[in-house]
XYZ file of C-alpha atoms in Angstrom:
433
model
C -2.161 -23.215 7.569
C -1.226 -26.353 9.453
C -4.524 -27.377 11.013
C -7.286 -28.909 8.870
C -10.590 -27.094 9.333
C -12.847 -29.804 7.943
C -15.265 -31.733 10.154
C -14.971 -29.646 13.318
C -16.372 -31.396 16.346
C -18.237 -28.366 17.574
C -19.299 -24.938 16.456
C -17.210 -23.454 19.241
C -14.064 -25.201 18.029
C -14.768 -24.179 14.449
C -15.332 -20.615 15.606
C -11.975 -20.467 17.327
C -10.171 -21.939 14.336
C -11.847 -19.929 11.591
C -11.739 -16.702 13.562
C -8.003 -17.037 14.002
C -7.561 -17.385 10.248
C -9.774 -14.413 9.410
C -8.042 -12.208 11.904
C -4.789 -12.814 10.096
C -3.273 -15.474 12.293
C -1.964 -18.879 11.297
C -3.018 -22.031 13.008
C -0.202 -24.273 14.117
C -0.118 -27.687 15.655
C -0.231 -27.723 19.439
C 3.190 -29.378 19.715
C 5.004 -26.461 18.084
C 6.551 -23.622 20.040
C 6.554 -21.142 17.196
C 7.440 -20.595 13.578
C 9.838 -18.679 11.378
C 8.729 -17.203 8.060
C 10.736 -15.566 5.314
C 9.849 -14.239 1.895
C 11.312 -12.440 -1.098
C 9.244 -10.141 -3.327
C 10.358 -8.859 -6.732
C 8.323 -6.008 -8.257
C 8.736 -4.445 -11.681
C 6.751 -1.711 -13.453
C 7.106 -1.395 -17.205
C 9.886 1.184 -17.838
C 9.470 2.541 -14.306
C 10.106 1.441 -10.736
C 11.695 -1.856 -9.780
C 11.799 -3.118 -6.206
C 12.980 -6.067 -4.137
C 11.779 -6.782 -0.608
C 12.949 -9.377 1.882
C 11.013 -10.247 5.046
C 12.048 -12.355 8.039
C 9.412 -12.935 10.717
C 9.211 -15.070 13.837
C 6.464 -16.086 16.262
C 6.907 -17.707 19.670
C 4.128 -19.344 21.705
C 4.902 -18.929 25.374
C 3.397 -20.201 28.589
C 0.050 -18.751 29.541
C -0.987 -18.492 25.856
C 1.202 -15.444 25.357
C 2.452 -14.890 21.820
C 5.471 -12.811 20.836
C 6.053 -11.844 17.198
C 8.760 -9.911 15.391
C 9.308 -8.955 11.760
C 12.275 -7.509 9.942
C 11.811 -5.977 6.485
C 14.398 -4.690 4.060
C 13.601 -3.401 0.600
C 15.236 -1.425 -2.169
C 13.671 0.575 -4.998
C 15.116 2.083 -8.123
C 13.972 3.278 -11.528
C 11.906 6.152 -12.864
C 8.780 7.743 -11.420
C 6.426 10.316 -13.044
C 7.307 13.779 -11.716
C 3.796 15.148 -12.399
C 4.606 17.491 -15.288
C 2.748 17.288 -18.610
C 4.517 16.123 -21.798
C 5.665 18.744 -24.300
C 6.375 18.916 -28.018
C 9.792 20.310 -27.046
C 12.686 18.869 -25.029
C 12.015 19.434 -21.317
C 14.683 20.054 -18.698
C 14.016 19.469 -14.997
C 16.140 20.233 -11.963
C 17.035 17.175 -9.912
C 15.481 17.026 -6.412
C 18.799 17.965 -4.789
C 19.067 21.070 -6.964
C 22.369 19.770 -8.316
C 22.197 19.036 -12.021
C 19.258 18.294 -14.263
C 17.656 15.649 -16.482
C 15.922 15.985 -19.841
C 12.820 14.422 -21.381
C 12.359 13.904 -25.097
C 9.384 15.530 -26.900
C 6.068 13.767 -26.375
C 7.297 11.524 -23.567
C 5.902 11.374 -20.049
C 8.329 13.233 -17.740
C 9.918 10.607 -15.488
C 12.405 11.357 -12.746
C 15.019 8.645 -13.186
C 16.832 9.589 -9.961
C 14.306 7.608 -7.933
C 16.111 5.245 -5.572
C 15.582 4.211 -2.014
C 16.321 1.553 0.569
C 14.129 0.913 3.583
C 14.580 -0.940 6.829
C 11.622 -1.717 9.090
C 11.206 -3.602 12.369
C 7.953 -4.616 14.041
C 7.489 -6.196 17.476
C 4.242 -7.429 19.027
C 2.889 -9.216 22.099
C -0.487 -10.905 22.624
C -1.415 -11.291 26.273
C -4.599 -13.132 27.373
C -6.631 -11.313 30.005
C -8.753 -14.185 31.242
C -10.374 -16.894 29.128
C -12.179 -14.661 26.621
C -10.206 -11.427 26.383
C -6.862 -10.695 24.733
C -4.627 -7.646 24.700
C -2.273 -6.877 21.796
C 0.485 -4.313 21.996
C 3.283 -3.548 19.576
C 5.759 -1.113 18.144
C 7.131 -0.199 14.741
C 10.202 1.548 13.406
C 11.219 2.138 9.800
C 13.882 4.239 8.173
C 14.964 5.230 4.692
C 17.302 7.920 3.452
C 14.631 10.679 3.426
C 12.008 9.307 5.803
C 11.664 7.625 9.208
C 8.705 6.515 11.295
C 8.172 5.347 14.869
C 4.827 4.030 16.048
C 2.980 2.218 18.809
C -0.209 0.199 18.646
C -2.586 -1.570 21.011
C -5.755 -3.602 20.661
C -8.310 -5.387 22.791
C -10.579 -8.254 21.695
C -13.231 -10.272 23.513
C -15.148 -13.375 22.552
C -18.867 -13.906 23.199
C -21.542 -16.576 22.712
C -19.380 -19.710 22.980
C -16.655 -17.916 20.993
C -18.923 -17.524 17.959
C -18.545 -13.749 18.126
C -15.379 -11.706 18.532
C -15.422 -7.947 19.014
C -12.223 -5.964 18.814
C -10.934 -2.421 18.951
C -7.418 -1.275 18.145
C -5.544 1.955 17.678
C -2.137 3.111 16.565
C -0.078 6.275 16.568
C 2.989 7.028 14.473
C 5.304 10.009 14.353
C 7.047 10.433 11.021
C 9.963 12.586 9.929
C 10.337 13.594 6.274
C 13.834 14.721 5.272
C 13.238 16.448 1.958
C 16.191 16.178 -0.408
C 17.021 19.639 -1.724
C 15.227 21.366 1.159
C 11.550 22.087 1.744
C 9.984 24.013 -1.131
C 7.214 26.559 -0.712
C 4.028 24.950 -2.091
C 3.174 26.135 -5.629
C 6.515 27.916 -5.982
C 8.487 27.618 -9.218
C 11.103 24.930 -9.718
C 14.507 26.658 -9.576
C 17.156 26.301 -12.234
C 19.701 23.575 -11.626
C 23.028 24.350 -10.008
C 25.956 23.102 -12.076
C 28.300 21.456 -9.561
C 30.729 20.281 -12.213
C 29.762 16.657 -11.790
C 29.709 15.997 -15.504
C 26.057 14.923 -15.466
C 26.476 12.196 -12.825
C 24.674 13.758 -9.889
C 24.185 12.398 -6.390
C 20.822 13.380 -4.959
C 22.025 12.616 -1.441
C 24.017 15.836 -1.686
C 22.527 19.296 -1.288
C 20.358 20.896 1.388
C 17.910 18.852 3.425
C 14.600 19.896 4.910
C 13.015 18.348 7.993
C 9.242 18.089 8.194
C 6.977 16.123 10.521
C 3.613 14.459 10.467
C 1.539 12.468 12.947
C -0.650 9.526 11.985
C -3.498 8.177 14.140
C -5.650 5.180 13.235
C -8.589 3.517 14.989
C -10.331 0.278 14.002
C -13.459 -1.350 15.433
C -14.446 -4.786 14.166
C -16.607 -7.817 14.730
C -16.162 -11.384 13.518
C -19.168 -13.699 13.534
C -19.364 -17.440 12.870
C -22.581 -17.908 10.894
C -22.477 -21.715 10.678
C -19.986 -24.575 10.380
C -18.908 -23.421 6.914
C -19.233 -19.640 6.959
C -17.754 -16.774 8.858
C -18.359 -13.033 8.437
C -16.176 -10.132 9.404
C -16.908 -6.401 9.367
C -14.992 -3.384 10.569
C -14.932 0.388 10.513
C -11.715 2.382 10.500
C -10.922 6.030 11.077
C -7.606 7.681 10.385
C -6.177 11.155 10.811
C -2.924 12.574 9.454
C -1.587 16.023 10.266
C 1.630 17.786 9.316
C 3.663 17.769 6.115
C 1.658 15.804 3.521
C 3.262 17.052 0.286
C 5.345 14.835 -1.943
C 8.437 17.077 -2.150
C 9.463 15.616 -5.513
C 6.209 16.142 -7.449
C 5.733 18.992 -9.914
C 2.798 20.655 -11.616
C 2.906 22.220 -15.103
C 1.639 25.714 -15.874
C 0.702 25.691 -19.571
C -0.162 28.328 -22.133
C -3.943 28.747 -22.528
C -5.817 27.923 -25.720
C -5.439 31.564 -26.819
C -1.638 31.531 -26.390
C 0.996 31.330 -29.094
C 1.836 27.721 -28.120
C -1.351 26.417 -26.507
C -0.804 23.558 -24.077
C 2.968 24.017 -23.882
C 4.415 24.301 -20.355
C 5.844 27.676 -19.375
C 6.605 26.926 -15.726
C 6.825 24.038 -13.259
C 5.539 24.440 -9.691
C 6.022 22.289 -6.602
C 2.744 20.750 -5.533
C 0.784 21.925 -2.480
C -1.552 19.699 -0.431
C -3.589 20.389 2.715
C -1.737 19.767 5.981
C -4.392 17.434 7.366
C -6.415 14.506 6.143
C -9.103 12.336 7.734
C -9.896 8.938 6.275
C -12.713 6.506 6.946
C -13.618 3.089 5.584
C -16.007 0.211 6.082
C -15.030 -3.340 5.263
C -16.907 -6.610 4.955
C -15.575 -10.109 4.335
C -17.218 -13.508 3.925
C -15.293 -16.752 3.972
C -17.001 -20.044 3.204
C -15.711 -23.598 3.129
C -16.905 -25.587 0.119
C -16.146 -29.289 0.294
C -12.678 -28.765 1.654
C -11.936 -25.702 -0.479
C -12.370 -22.069 0.562
C -13.814 -19.000 -1.118
C -13.062 -15.572 0.333
C -14.888 -12.438 -0.867
C -14.389 -8.953 0.556
C -15.483 -5.381 -0.143
C -14.104 -2.086 1.142
C -15.516 1.417 0.765
C -13.191 4.323 1.557
C -13.689 8.085 1.736
C -11.701 11.063 2.987
C -11.970 14.839 3.319
C -9.742 15.328 0.268
C -12.683 14.218 -1.888
C -11.356 10.752 -2.699
C -13.715 7.801 -2.524
C -12.733 4.291 -3.482
C -14.251 0.842 -3.784
C -12.318 -2.403 -3.614
C -13.566 -5.920 -4.345
C -11.251 -8.854 -3.727
C -11.791 -12.556 -4.358
C -9.681 -15.552 -3.379
C -10.393 -19.219 -4.043
C -8.268 -21.806 -2.297
C -8.128 -25.243 -3.879
C -6.972 -27.590 -1.153
C -5.267 -30.778 -2.382
C -3.981 -33.873 -0.664
C -0.790 -33.552 1.297
C -1.609 -29.967 2.403
C -0.941 -28.590 -1.081
C -3.024 -25.621 -2.213
C -3.549 -23.461 -5.295
C -4.974 -19.953 -4.738
C -6.081 -17.750 -7.666
C -6.786 -14.162 -6.728
C -8.527 -11.177 -8.326
C -8.796 -7.584 -7.089
C -10.643 -4.597 -8.579
C -10.073 -1.072 -7.325
C -11.589 2.250 -8.358
C -11.039 5.709 -6.900
C -12.247 9.218 -7.659
C -9.836 12.145 -7.841
C -8.957 14.478 -4.989
C -10.668 17.884 -4.933
C -7.333 19.606 -5.589
C -6.070 17.250 -8.306
C -5.053 19.227 -11.387
C -3.363 17.678 -14.408
C -2.031 21.192 -15.144
C -2.665 24.865 -14.386
C -3.316 27.617 -16.908
C -0.967 30.555 -17.346
C -2.626 33.751 -16.144
C -5.165 32.057 -13.863
C -4.987 32.738 -10.096
C -3.193 29.980 -8.182
C -5.531 27.690 -6.241
C -5.040 27.110 -2.520
C -3.900 23.535 -3.131
C -2.961 21.651 -6.288
C -1.234 18.404 -7.197
C -0.769 16.454 -10.439
C 0.276 13.276 -8.624
C -1.438 10.452 -10.554
C -2.054 8.651 -7.237
C -4.605 11.396 -6.470
C -6.322 11.081 -9.880
C -9.334 8.986 -10.812
C -8.353 5.514 -12.013
C -9.159 1.811 -12.046
C -6.728 -0.904 -11.045
C -6.889 -4.643 -11.572
C -4.749 -7.329 -9.933
C -4.707 -10.987 -10.969
C -2.592 -13.482 -9.107
C -1.882 -17.138 -8.514
C -0.109 -18.810 -5.593
C 0.890 -22.426 -5.031
C 1.986 -23.760 -1.650
C 3.242 -27.179 -0.671
C 4.813 -28.740 2.435
C 8.341 -29.993 2.831
C 9.759 -32.331 5.448
C 9.699 -31.614 9.173
C 6.958 -28.996 9.167
C 8.434 -26.737 6.512
C 6.321 -25.157 3.789
C 7.024 -23.195 0.606
C 4.723 -20.864 -1.296
C 5.365 -19.468 -4.777
C 3.166 -16.865 -6.400
C 2.913 -14.115 -8.956
C 0.623 -11.168 -9.646
C -0.050 -8.923 -12.627
C -1.200 -5.365 -11.881
C -2.831 -2.920 -14.328
C -3.615 0.743 -13.594
C -5.795 2.687 -16.008
C -6.835 6.331 -15.840
C -8.221 8.956 -18.197
C -5.254 9.760 -20.465
C -7.180 12.355 -22.501
C -9.846 14.060 -20.386
C -12.332 16.375 -22.154
C -11.393 19.986 -22.742
C -7.776 19.490 -23.814
C -6.335 21.908 -26.350
C -3.176 22.525 -28.345
C -0.326 20.089 -27.754
C -2.183 18.554 -24.797
C -4.492 16.791 -27.257
C -1.593 14.498 -28.206
C -0.319 14.008 -24.646
C -1.078 11.077 -22.356
C -1.899 12.797 -19.067
C -2.453 9.446 -17.360
C -0.339 6.822 -19.156
C -1.117 3.158 -18.531
C 0.930 1.415 -15.877
C 1.548 -2.334 -15.712
C 3.523 -4.228 -13.100
C 4.612 -7.781 -12.377
C 5.181 -9.206 -8.913
C 6.820 -12.486 -7.943
C 7.001 -13.789 -4.385
C 8.524 -16.878 -2.787
C 7.966 -17.668 0.879
C 9.308 -20.237 3.324
C 7.794 -21.278 6.659
C 9.456 -23.400 9.311
C 7.635 -24.691 12.399
C 9.733 -24.698 15.579
């Protein structure tokens, strides 16, 4: 943020400045023609996924108050991810996603697929075009690609200011067409995992080999929002969003255990592994409210989001930022986020041998009930000639019900939702043109 927001000369000027910040923009001095931003993010889960992401973004301010923005993102992920199966008191063997080769899990351990690896490239382009003194049009496009997934999307939005620019009303929509290239081919939902094919690779398998399935899905999102300046120190923002996804919504690499019932010879032990099956459509809705208030030169930002969908998931998110502003445009920003969600209607930690198969079922922990907490701290300071650096870190904890009621046999000793902890470190650089 390059422009000081203290002591505005008029409510209208404060409205324009604060509204820009809350809508996600950055204020820059009037003598600049744009800015270039770059950042590097390092992410690490305990004994699981590790990721690195680099971002390069640019903004140009053109004649007629037009703004052009572009962003290039490149990230890579590797490590192990839960495959959805329950732990066992015996050694477990799973077929790799490609069908070539297998991997084993020791007794009592959470089954993790250690073949997880990916690289992603994404490019975003946007244009803001004023339509008169109070109305703006935003249009943009998006493309991303990774080895088993690609997406192309378009978006557009319209906003208009009212009441001496104290009120801004906006509406935006986006559409994306996505292609999922399933490694190993597309499996029939709730069909059994096949035995691995021995390709003579000596245990070093390449999951880029093997058959490939091609599935599609379409994503549509709509957002309506209003931003209101309440006084010289406070601004409020609220929005409603609606989203619809249709097509292939399964995770092709997630499994679901079928276990022996309590009356079996080995109660709780898996006897089969099925590929998950999810509905082929999903509608999502959310409401969001945010209050930002300036307190003697500092800023407190509190927001709440309520989400629900037709899969039965509801979630609540509370997020708090406090920005300590120091002399010389230095700032320290602690951050806390709490998140809770309920499980999807078709979430099953396991299925019982002999029971009829349900229409849909998934053991993906992302569809389970859990709480998540994020605590972070960021420090930013200016350099010479309009440059700025920000350094920050976050600690993330995810906690679910590891031992839900009704477990039996070997499942009593299993962690069906093991704790997950992650560390994130980010460094960013901004240069004013």
